[in-house]
Amino acid sequence: MPKKDIHPNWFEETQVYCDGQLVMTTSSTKPNLYIDVWSGNHPFYTGSLKILDTEGRVERFMKKYGSESE
C-alpha cells in the first residue's frame, strides 16, 4: 500500500500572474503563481528581439588573431 498523507495538495485551478495580471490558469501544488517572464512578454516570443551584430565573429577573430602572411 502507498503511504498516506505524504503528497502535497493539488490545485486544479491555479492562477498564474505576471505583473499583476492574470495570464493563464493551470494545475499546480500552489494556488497562485507569480512570475516575471512568460511567452506573452518575452522578446524572443513576441518578435521584438533585435540582435545587432555589426561585425561578425570570424571577422573579429581574424582582425585580432589573423595571420600576418596576408
mmCIF file of N, CA and C in Angstrom:
data_model
loop_
_atom_site.group_PDB
_atom_site.id
_atom_site.type_symbol
_atom_site.label_atom_id
_atom_site.label_comp_id
_atom_site.label_asym_id
_atom_site.label_seq_id
_atom_site.Cartn_x
_atom_site.Cartn_y
_atom_site.Cartn_z
ATOM 1 N N MET A 1 0.831 -1.178 0.000
ATOM 2 C CA MET A 1 0.000 0.000 0.000
ATOM 3 C C MET A 1 0.884 1.253 0.000
ATOM 4 N N PRO A 2 0.504 2.261 -0.784
ATOM 5 C CA PRO A 2 1.252 3.512 -0.739
ATOM 6 C C PRO A 2 1.024 4.242 0.580
ATOM 7 N N LYS A 3 1.999 5.026 0.958
ATOM 8 C CA LYS A 3 1.885 5.794 2.200
ATOM 9 C C LYS A 3 0.849 6.896 2.042
ATOM 10 N N LYS A 4 0.114 7.148 3.102
ATOM 11 C CA LYS A 4 -0.904 8.190 3.081
ATOM 12 C C LYS A 4 -0.323 9.500 3.604
ATOM 13 N N ASP A 5 -0.896 10.580 3.152
ATOM 14 C CA ASP A 5 -0.574 11.928 3.623
ATOM 15 C C ASP A 5 0.876 12.344 3.399
ATOM 16 N N ILE A 6 1.499 11.866 2.313
ATOM 17 C CA ILE A 6 2.860 12.325 2.015
ATOM 18 C C ILE A 6 2.893 13.206 0.769
ATOM 19 N N HIS A 7 1.800 13.241 0.003
ATOM 20 C CA HIS A 7 1.774 14.014 -1.229
ATOM 21 C C HIS A 7 1.224 15.414 -0.956
ATOM 22 N N PRO A 8 1.729 16.410 -1.669
ATOM 23 C CA PRO A 8 1.221 17.778 -1.463
ATOM 24 C C PRO A 8 -0.197 17.913 -2.022
ATOM 25 N N ASN A 9 -0.882 18.938 -1.575
ATOM 26 C CA ASN A 9 -2.215 19.222 -2.097
ATOM 27 C C ASN A 9 -2.108 19.646 -3.558
ATOM 28 N N TRP A 10 -3.072 19.228 -4.373
ATOM 29 C CA TRP A 10 -3.075 19.556 -5.794
ATOM 30 C C TRP A 10 -4.229 20.502 -6.089
ATOM 31 N N PHE A 11 -3.912 21.655 -6.672
ATOM 32 C CA PHE A 11 -4.908 22.656 -7.015
ATOM 33 C C PHE A 11 -5.170 22.583 -8.518
ATOM 34 N N GLU A 12 -6.391 22.265 -8.889
ATOM 35 C CA GLU A 12 -6.749 22.138 -10.301
ATOM 36 C C GLU A 12 -6.823 23.496 -10.996
ATOM 37 N N GLU A 13 -7.182 24.535 -10.276
ATOM 38 C CA GLU A 13 -7.356 25.867 -10.852
ATOM 39 C C GLU A 13 -6.314 26.838 -10.289
ATOM 40 N N THR A 14 -5.067 26.657 -10.654
ATOM 41 C CA THR A 14 -4.008 27.563 -10.225
ATOM 42 C C THR A 14 -3.949 28.742 -11.176
ATOM 43 N N GLN A 15 -3.977 29.941 -10.640
ATOM 44 C CA GLN A 15 -3.923 31.139 -11.458
ATOM 45 C C GLN A 15 -2.486 31.639 -11.530
ATOM 46 N N VAL A 16 -2.035 31.958 -12.752
ATOM 47 C CA VAL A 16 -0.673 32.427 -12.985
ATOM 48 C C VAL A 16 -0.739 33.919 -13.296
ATOM 49 N N TYR A 17 -0.011 34.724 -12.504
ATOM 50 C CA TYR A 17 0.005 36.172 -12.648
ATOM 51 C C TYR A 17 1.378 36.650 -13.104
ATOM 52 N N CYS A 18 1.377 37.621 -14.012
ATOM 53 C CA CYS A 18 2.611 38.279 -14.438
ATOM 54 C C CYS A 18 2.346 39.780 -14.403
ATOM 55 N N ASP A 19 3.118 40.510 -13.647
ATOM 56 C CA ASP A 19 2.951 41.959 -13.453
ATOM 57 C C ASP A 19 1.550 42.304 -12.963
ATOM 58 N N GLY A 20 1.005 41.482 -12.088
ATOM 59 C CA GLY A 20 -0.295 41.741 -11.503
ATOM 60 C C GLY A 20 -1.481 41.378 -12.367
ATOM 61 N N GLN A 21 -1.249 40.864 -13.563
ATOM 62 C CA GLN A 21 -2.336 40.497 -14.465
ATOM 63 C C GLN A 21 -2.414 38.983 -14.602
ATOM 64 N N LEU A 22 -3.623 38.462 -14.614
ATOM 65 C CA LEU A 22 -3.839 37.033 -14.807
ATOM 66 C C LEU A 22 -3.510 36.683 -16.244
ATOM 67 N N VAL A 23 -2.553 35.751 -16.447
ATOM 68 C CA VAL A 23 -2.155 35.403 -17.807
ATOM 69 C C VAL A 23 -2.618 34.011 -18.215
ATOM 70 N N MET A 24 -2.833 33.112 -17.258
ATOM 71 C CA MET A 24 -3.308 31.774 -17.592
ATOM 72 C C MET A 24 -3.763 31.051 -16.338
ATOM 73 N N THR A 25 -4.436 29.931 -16.544
ATOM 74 C CA THR A 25 -4.851 29.064 -15.456
ATOM 75 C C THR A 25 -4.318 27.678 -15.751
ATOM 76 N N THR A 26 -3.761 27.033 -14.737
ATOM 77 C CA THR A 26 -3.170 25.712 -14.909
ATOM 78 C C THR A 26 -3.368 24.918 -13.626
ATOM 79 N N SER A 27 -2.688 23.797 -13.473
ATOM 80 C CA SER A 27 -2.722 22.991 -12.249
ATOM 81 C C SER A 27 -1.354 23.026 -11.604
ATOM 82 N N SER A 28 -1.336 23.026 -10.257
ATOM 83 C CA SER A 28 -0.061 23.095 -9.557
ATOM 84 C C SER A 28 -0.262 22.705 -8.098
ATOM 85 N N THR A 29 0.843 22.658 -7.375
ATOM 86 C CA THR A 29 0.784 22.397 -5.941
ATOM 87 C C THR A 29 0.597 23.679 -5.146
ATOM 88 N N LYS A 30 0.525 24.830 -5.839
ATOM 89 C CA LYS A 30 0.291 26.118 -5.194
ATOM 90 C C LYS A 30 -0.961 26.738 -5.791
ATOM 91 N N PRO A 31 -1.730 27.475 -4.991
ATOM 92 C CA PRO A 31 -2.976 28.046 -5.520
ATOM 93 C C PRO A 31 -2.757 29.209 -6.489
ATOM 94 N N ASN A 32 -1.680 29.969 -6.329
ATOM 95 C CA ASN A 32 -1.359 31.093 -7.218
ATOM 96 C C ASN A 32 0.133 31.080 -7.513
ATOM 97 N N LEU A 33 0.490 31.431 -8.745
ATOM 98 C CA LEU A 33 1.881 31.543 -9.144
ATOM 99 C C LEU A 33 2.123 32.961 -9.644
ATOM 100 N N TYR A 34 3.218 33.568 -9.203
ATOM 101 C CA TYR A 34 3.589 34.918 -9.621
ATOM 102 C C TYR A 34 4.920 34.821 -10.364
ATOM 103 N N ILE A 35 4.890 35.173 -11.642
ATOM 104 C CA ILE A 35 6.074 35.025 -12.488
ATOM 105 C C ILE A 35 6.510 36.379 -13.026
ATOM 106 N N ASP A 36 7.760 36.456 -13.487
ATOM 107 C CA ASP A 36 8.298 37.690 -14.051
ATOM 108 C C ASP A 36 8.221 37.691 -15.579
ATOM 109 N N VAL A 37 8.479 36.533 -16.189
ATOM 110 C CA VAL A 37 8.546 36.447 -17.642
ATOM 111 C C VAL A 37 7.728 35.257 -18.100
ATOM 112 N N TRP A 38 6.989 35.443 -19.178
ATOM 113 C CA TRP A 38 6.276 34.343 -19.824
ATOM 114 C C TRP A 38 6.291 34.597 -21.324
ATOM 115 N N SER A 39 5.793 33.682 -22.108
ATOM 116 C CA SER A 39 5.903 33.800 -23.558
ATOM 117 C C SER A 39 5.155 35.010 -24.118
ATOM 118 N N GLY A 40 4.208 35.547 -23.396
ATOM 119 C CA GLY A 40 3.470 36.709 -23.874
ATOM 120 C C GLY A 40 4.215 38.020 -23.753
ATOM 121 N N ASN A 41 5.261 38.078 -22.930
ATOM 122 C CA ASN A 41 6.009 39.335 -22.807
ATOM 123 C C ASN A 41 7.514 39.155 -23.006
ATOM 124 N N HIS A 42 7.968 37.973 -23.368
ATOM 125 C CA HIS A 42 9.392 37.748 -23.614
ATOM 126 C C HIS A 42 9.743 38.179 -25.039
ATOM 127 N N PRO A 43 10.796 38.955 -25.224
ATOM 128 C CA PRO A 43 11.138 39.459 -26.557
ATOM 129 C C PRO A 43 11.349 38.364 -27.605
ATOM 130 N N PHE A 44 11.843 37.202 -27.215
ATOM 131 C CA PHE A 44 12.069 36.131 -28.184
ATOM 132 C C PHE A 44 10.757 35.679 -28.805
ATOM 133 N N TYR A 45 9.710 35.567 -28.002
ATOM 134 C CA TYR A 45 8.426 35.076 -28.488
ATOM 135 C C TYR A 45 7.562 36.167 -29.098
ATOM 136 N N THR A 46 7.742 37.399 -28.684
ATOM 137 C CA THR A 46 6.921 38.478 -29.222
ATOM 138 C C THR A 46 7.490 39.052 -30.515
ATOM 139 N N GLY A 47 8.723 38.698 -30.849
ATOM 140 C CA GLY A 47 9.322 39.180 -32.092
ATOM 141 C C GLY A 47 9.998 40.525 -31.963
ATOM 142 N N SER A 48 10.089 41.063 -30.775
ATOM 143 C CA SER A 48 10.724 42.369 -30.600
ATOM 144 C C SER A 48 12.211 42.265 -30.292
ATOM 145 N N LEU A 49 12.755 41.060 -30.291
ATOM 146 C CA LEU A 49 14.177 40.873 -30.007
ATOM 147 C C LEU A 49 14.996 41.280 -31.223
ATOM 148 N N LYS A 50 15.935 42.163 -31.033
ATOM 149 C CA LYS A 50 16.799 42.635 -32.103
ATOM 150 C C LYS A 50 18.229 42.232 -31.782
ATOM 151 N N ILE A 51 18.822 41.463 -32.658
ATOM 152 C CA ILE A 51 20.219 41.069 -32.485
ATOM 153 C C ILE A 51 21.054 41.934 -33.419
ATOM 154 N N LEU A 52 21.909 42.733 -32.835
ATOM 155 C CA LEU A 52 22.757 43.612 -33.617
ATOM 156 C C LEU A 52 24.177 43.081 -33.602
ATOM 157 N N ASP A 53 24.604 42.559 -34.728
ATOM 158 C CA ASP A 53 25.957 42.062 -34.860
ATOM 159 C C ASP A 53 26.606 42.884 -35.968
ATOM 160 N N THR A 54 27.208 44.002 -35.596
ATOM 161 C CA THR A 54 27.769 44.898 -36.602
ATOM 162 C C THR A 54 29.030 44.330 -37.220
ATOM 163 N N GLU A 55 29.688 43.453 -36.510
ATOM 164 C CA GLU A 55 30.900 42.848 -37.029
ATOM 165 C C GLU A 55 30.851 41.368 -36.670
ATOM 166 N N GLY A 56 30.986 40.502 -37.646
ATOM 167 C CA GLY A 56 30.869 39.075 -37.418
ATOM 168 C C GLY A 56 31.958 38.502 -36.543
ATOM 169 N N ARG A 57 31.712 37.329 -36.021
ATOM 170 C CA ARG A 57 32.676 36.681 -35.130
ATOM 171 C C ARG A 57 33.962 36.314 -35.855
ATOM 172 N N VAL A 58 33.830 35.815 -37.069
ATOM 173 C CA VAL A 58 35.030 35.417 -37.825
ATOM 174 C C VAL A 58 35.884 36.644 -38.131
ATOM 175 N N GLU A 59 35.211 37.730 -38.526
ATOM 176 C CA GLU A 59 35.956 38.950 -38.839
ATOM 177 C C GLU A 59 36.681 39.486 -37.613
ATOM 178 N N ARG A 60 36.026 39.461 -36.456
ATOM 179 C CA ARG A 60 36.685 39.908 -35.220
ATOM 180 C C ARG A 60 37.878 39.026 -34.880
ATOM 181 N N PHE A 61 37.703 37.713 -35.063
ATOM 182 C CA PHE A 61 38.804 36.793 -34.769
ATOM 183 C C PHE A 61 39.979 37.054 -35.703
ATOM 184 N N MET A 62 39.685 37.201 -36.992
ATOM 185 C CA MET A 62 40.764 37.416 -37.956
ATOM 186 C C MET A 62 41.471 38.750 -37.713
ATOM 187 N N LYS A 63 40.703 39.763 -37.292
ATOM 188 C CA LYS A 63 41.319 41.050 -37.012
ATOM 189 C C LYS A 63 42.240 40.950 -35.798
ATOM 190 N N LYS A 64 41.811 40.183 -34.781
ATOM 191 C CA LYS A 64 42.582 40.092 -33.566
ATOM 192 C C LYS A 64 43.723 39.095 -33.675
ATOM 193 N N TYR A 65 43.487 37.919 -34.285
ATOM 194 C CA TYR A 65 44.462 36.852 -34.296
ATOM 195 C C TYR A 65 44.892 36.463 -35.723
ATOM 196 N N GLY A 66 44.508 37.214 -36.706
ATOM 197 C CA GLY A 66 44.757 36.845 -38.097
ATOM 198 C C GLY A 66 46.239 36.662 -38.375
ATOM 199 N N SER A 67 46.477 35.840 -39.392
ATOM 200 C CA SER A 67 47.880 35.574 -39.741
ATOM 201 C C SER A 67 48.477 36.795 -40.407
ATOM 202 N N GLU A 68 49.776 36.990 -40.241
ATOM 203 C CA GLU A 68 50.473 38.146 -40.779
ATOM 204 C C GLU A 68 51.032 37.872 -42.164
ATOM 205 N N SER A 69 50.755 36.684 -42.704
ATOM 206 C CA SER A 69 51.289 36.321 -44.013
ATOM 207 C C SER A 69 50.432 36.867 -45.137
ATOM 208 N N GLU A 70 49.376 37.559 -44.853
ATOM 209 C CA GLU A 70 48.489 38.071 -45.900
ATOM 210 C C GLU A 70 49.075 39.256 -46.587
#
